[in-house]
Amino acid sequence: MASGSDRNPIIIGGLPSQVPDFDPEETQEWLDSLDAAVDERGRERARYLMLRLIERAREKRVAVPEMRSTDYVNTIATKDEPFFPGDEEIERKVLNATRWNAAVMVSRAQRPGIGVGGHIATFASSASLYDVGFNHFFRGKDDGRGGDQIFFQGHASPGIYARAFLLDRLSEAQLDAFRQEKSKAPNGLSSYPHPRLMPDFWEFPTVSMGLGPLGAIYQARMNRYMEARGIADTSDSHVWAYLGDGEMDEPESLGQLSIAAREGLDNLTFVVNCNLQRLDGPVRGNGKVIQELESQFRGAGWNVIKLVWDRSWDPLLAQDRTGILVNKLNTTPDGQFQTYATETGAYIREHFFGDDPRLRDMVKDMSDQQILHLGRGGHDHKKVYAAYAAAKAHKGQPTVILAQTVKGWTLGPNFEGRNATHQMKKLTAEDLKRFRDRLHIPIADKDLEDGNPPYYHPGRDSEEIQYMHDRRKGLGGYVPTRVVRAKPLVLPEDKTYATAKKGSGQQSIATTMAFVRILKELMRDKEIGKRFVLIAPDEYRTFGMDAFFPSAKIYNPLGQQYESVDRDLLLAYKESPTGQMLHDGISEAGCTASLIAAGSAYATHGEPLIPVYVFYSMFGFQRTGDQFWQMADQLARGFVLGATAGRTTLTGEGLQHADGHSQLLASTNPGCVAYDPAFGFEIAHIVKDGLRRMYGENSEDVFYYLTVYNEPIQHPAEPADVDVEGILAGVHRYSQGEKGEIPAQIMASGVAVPWAVEAQRILADEWNVKADVWSATSWNELRREAVDVERYNLLHPEEEQRVPYVTRKLSGARGPFVAVSDWMRSVPDQIARWVPGAYQSLGADGFGFADTRGAARRFFHIDAQSIVLAVLTELAKEGKIDRSALKTAIDRYDLLDVTAADPGAAGGDA
């Protein structure tokens, strides 16, 4: 059996990088030989020779590393570092003040009676990484363009606030209102980057781990998309994503690296703060997370820059003629490096350098204090600057900078490198004094012993503050800043929706296709047509959207460099550098990231885009619900289409495809306006109003979710007296009962409305019941409005009490109410308390399964005959009919036998 070390190698391969060359002449001879082979015999011959050499090296047991990783040293050699253009002494003072205020802000937030928490260790480790960016790289928006897009690591927010305070962007009162958004309004600061809560400050929400890196990739891609299509000049925009090494374990963090490499997104840089710790302990105690990440990024096609050691290591590495030091760095696991971060110089001398005389000799002239201060690269401004400059200069690939730091750096021995440091928020008086001394902050002892520690500001006219302002002016303004410059769009005329309002005549189409027909007309509009961004996860054909291939085309920055197999067909697959359709492959997470980037372009770049994301409804709010929350936080807008909706309309696909609850999940998102329309004319009014609310005058920060189905039906023409207000509010009377004497009401949504109409006919013909059919276009919006009314009434008891819309709308309706949909009962039950009468709901509760539509609906008892039984049951409760009628109905319609149901139309139609 293999040993533990054999099964879990500390380092995977390694390319020589900074090991000194003790025989450069011999090295040059080998290089000259390779050059000659390339020049005289060509690259293929040279490649063959190299492979044979590697093969022979392995035969001779020469440890030739694999090509996935380099030695555990800096990628950029000291001799290759560019000139540092900043004033390092001033920048150190700025950073010290920022560090102090960030820690004090969190500590003060823990004062008695408040105790709202906060995190200081993450920023402490990454402060230099941010500071170099702020001083030398991050572009602002003062030129009227989008500047850089910066995804700040969520737990580092105190440091961003602290820097803004020094620049007079935030006040001391605001710092003291950290995490007290309501109780200290309007001064409250959000806990993390939340644009919805601070819409003039933050741009991108990132604290839901893994969504920052995913969002950054697709933001960089959206920048290229907008430029390719002539919508915005994004050529100077660079996307920076600040991430944690523990965060990279999230599947979303690494899952879409390939698309960034495939599309050559050299406008994207990941900065992974490798402080070697996650929330509870080391990221890879027995391994080396930087080496692991290097292999993953390099394998995915990224340019990798490792920033491991600061300048104090340069003399030692220059002495390493045999590679013994590099080998020691390569083979020391992260858990041990974390121990070194908490120990003395003497301990490091003994345990790191002490096991080999050559290593001991390297540090014989160094004091224990000097050894203790052998630092990590992520804290060295010059090294960070060199890495950033190299990333910006690199072309053809995205870049990741793997920067090693110490979690809790400068916070003192009780914080630095400790496993519990992430949860530590309060500094004692002694902690504060040590921290102050280390940062050279001019605050007296007594000010740290009495009450809350004070903030520190060197003065608005001080050299360091003026330096900060000058740097930001030179880079185009302050960041982070969110600016909305987009103008309202000129929206299409009513005639654009005319076809949908005419109905489908004798043709049967699904509501998915009804929406697609509306979309086709909208995309022809001269004003807004080009702004639509079509997004689907490899299902355009499923949703009947392949008709867009020839005209809109699929976006691919490389175009189509092959002959499509279906090139002779009318609806051939066509790719183009200026394509309008985003085809993100089988990745709902990637599609949703594209949706968010497009939906917030109105703020990011001042140019509105109208994303239309169509997907299997089961794979939307359930699979990527966290991203839809992120979308709401980012104030993104657009249309989200849950196609093939319902628990029984896609029954051939079975359990994991049967969505009976996404409307309920959508109801939990305050930024989501959700509808479940039944007919094309309803969709037309909903889409028209959605465009008005999201892109017209007085635009709102919402997005629309429409569930549409794949079951073909005949769509009626819009009634002459169409109730547009009711359609948009959530319910309108679609069919008034004409025959029968006993009144009743049926409420239905989406694909269930035709079942309700059939039940209406049966009730009239066979049971003397006169039932009205109501189309509930949005159970969610009805509930939302009713809750708002109740909240108002609760707080305004002396005012005239308001009545919810659904109550007012149904107030004249007689008889009991039966609600039915292809959703679980919880969806229509949302409005039960406000319906003015007896109320019963039918729904598809439980797992879906594969069968015919008719059998599935009979099983769940939501088909027309089951609706009839439900209405009769409610009438029997009221004494309007005899209870014996219920058993008669069950027997007459074979309601206990799923095989007796009409199987209905075949499944799978778009």
GROMACS .gro file of N, CA and C in nm, residues 130 134 138 149-157 159-160 192-193 201-207 212 240-243 247 479-481:
model
   96
  130TYR      N    1  -0.455   4.544  -0.224
  130TYR     CA    2  -0.550   4.647  -0.262
  130TYR      C    3  -0.483   4.782  -0.280
  134PHE      N    4  -0.521   5.045  -0.583
  134PHE     CA    5  -0.580   5.178  -0.570
  134PHE      C    6  -0.482   5.287  -0.616
  138PHE      N    7  -0.625   5.073  -1.059
  138PHE     CA    8  -0.770   5.074  -1.075
  138PHE      C    9  -0.816   5.202  -1.143
  149GLN      N   10  -1.358   4.718  -1.356
  149GLN     CA   11  -1.458   4.651  -1.274
  149GLN      C   12  -1.383   4.569  -1.168
  150ILE      N   13  -1.406   4.600  -1.043
  150ILE     CA   14  -1.329   4.541  -0.934
  150ILE      C   15  -1.422   4.461  -0.843
  151PHE      N   16  -1.395   4.333  -0.837
  151PHE     CA   17  -1.471   4.244  -0.749
  151PHE      C   18  -1.391   4.229  -0.619
  152PHE      N   19  -1.429   4.307  -0.519
  152PHE     CA   20  -1.359   4.306  -0.391
  152PHE      C   21  -1.397   4.182  -0.311
  153GLN      N   22  -1.299   4.123  -0.246
  153GLN     CA   23  -1.328   4.009  -0.160
  153GLN      C   24  -1.420   4.056  -0.048
  154GLY      N   25  -1.531   3.986  -0.029
  154GLY     CA   26  -1.635   4.033   0.062
  154GLY      C   27  -1.588   4.063   0.202
  155HIS      N   28  -1.508   3.974   0.260
  155HIS     CA   29  -1.466   3.992   0.398
  155HIS      C   30  -1.364   4.105   0.415
  156ALA      N   31  -1.318   4.162   0.304
  156ALA     CA   32  -1.221   4.273   0.312
  156ALA      C   33  -1.290   4.409   0.313
  157SER      N   34  -1.422   4.412   0.317
  157SER     CA   35  -1.494   4.540   0.307
  157SER      C   36  -1.452   4.644   0.411
  159GLY      N   37  -1.165   4.730   0.511
  159GLY     CA   38  -1.051   4.804   0.459
  159GLY      C   39  -1.088   4.900   0.348
  160ILE      N   40  -1.187   4.864   0.268
  160ILE     CA   41  -1.232   4.953   0.160
  160ILE      C   42  -1.303   5.074   0.219
  192TYR      N   43  -2.100   4.382   0.381
  192TYR     CA   44  -2.017   4.337   0.269
  192TYR      C   45  -2.052   4.421   0.146
  193PRO      N   46  -1.987   4.395   0.033
  193PRO     CA   47  -2.023   4.470  -0.088
  193PRO      C   48  -2.166   4.437  -0.134
  201PHE      N   49  -2.199   5.327  -0.414
  201PHE     CA   50  -2.065   5.287  -0.371
  201PHE      C   51  -2.025   5.153  -0.434
  202TRP      N   52  -2.086   5.046  -0.389
  202TRP     CA   53  -2.048   4.913  -0.438
  202TRP      C   54  -2.106   4.886  -0.577
  203GLU      N   55  -2.031   4.810  -0.656
  203GLU     CA   56  -2.080   4.768  -0.788
  203GLU      C   57  -2.115   4.620  -0.793
  204PHE      N   58  -2.034   4.536  -0.725
  204PHE     CA   59  -2.048   4.392  -0.742
  204PHE      C   60  -2.056   4.322  -0.607
  205PRO      N   61  -2.165   4.248  -0.581
  205PRO     CA   62  -2.173   4.168  -0.459
  205PRO      C   63  -2.088   4.043  -0.471
  206THR      N   64  -2.008   4.014  -0.369
  206THR     CA   65  -1.911   3.905  -0.384
  206THR      C   66  -1.904   3.812  -0.264
  207VAL      N   67  -1.975   3.841  -0.156
  207VAL     CA   68  -1.944   3.765  -0.035
  207VAL      C   69  -2.003   3.625  -0.037
  212GLY      N   70  -1.806   3.554  -0.692
  212GLY     CA   71  -1.717   3.662  -0.737
  212GLY      C   72  -1.633   3.621  -0.855
  240TRP      N   73  -1.080   4.309  -1.232
  240TRP     CA   74  -0.995   4.257  -1.123
  240TRP      C   75  -1.085   4.183  -1.025
  241ALA      N   76  -1.048   4.061  -0.992
  241ALA     CA   77  -1.125   3.983  -0.895
  241ALA      C   78  -1.034   3.944  -0.780
  242TYR      N   79  -1.067   3.990  -0.660
  242TYR     CA   80  -0.989   3.958  -0.540
  242TYR      C   81  -1.058   3.844  -0.465
  243LEU      N   82  -0.984   3.736  -0.449
  243LEU     CA   83  -1.042   3.611  -0.403
  243LEU      C   84  -0.959   3.553  -0.289
  247GLU      N   85  -1.168   3.015  -0.076
  247GLU     CA   86  -1.283   3.034  -0.164
  247GLU      C   87  -1.271   2.954  -0.294
  479VAL      N   88  -1.271   5.481  -0.662
  479VAL     CA   89  -1.332   5.349  -0.667
  479VAL      C   90  -1.331   5.291  -0.525
  480PRO      N   91  -1.431   5.208  -0.493
  480PRO     CA   92  -1.544   5.173  -0.579
  480PRO      C   93  -1.646   5.285  -0.588
  481THR      N   94  -1.704   5.298  -0.705
  481THR     CA   95  -1.811   5.394  -0.729
  481THR      C   96  -1.909   5.332  -0.828
   0.00000   0.00000   0.00000
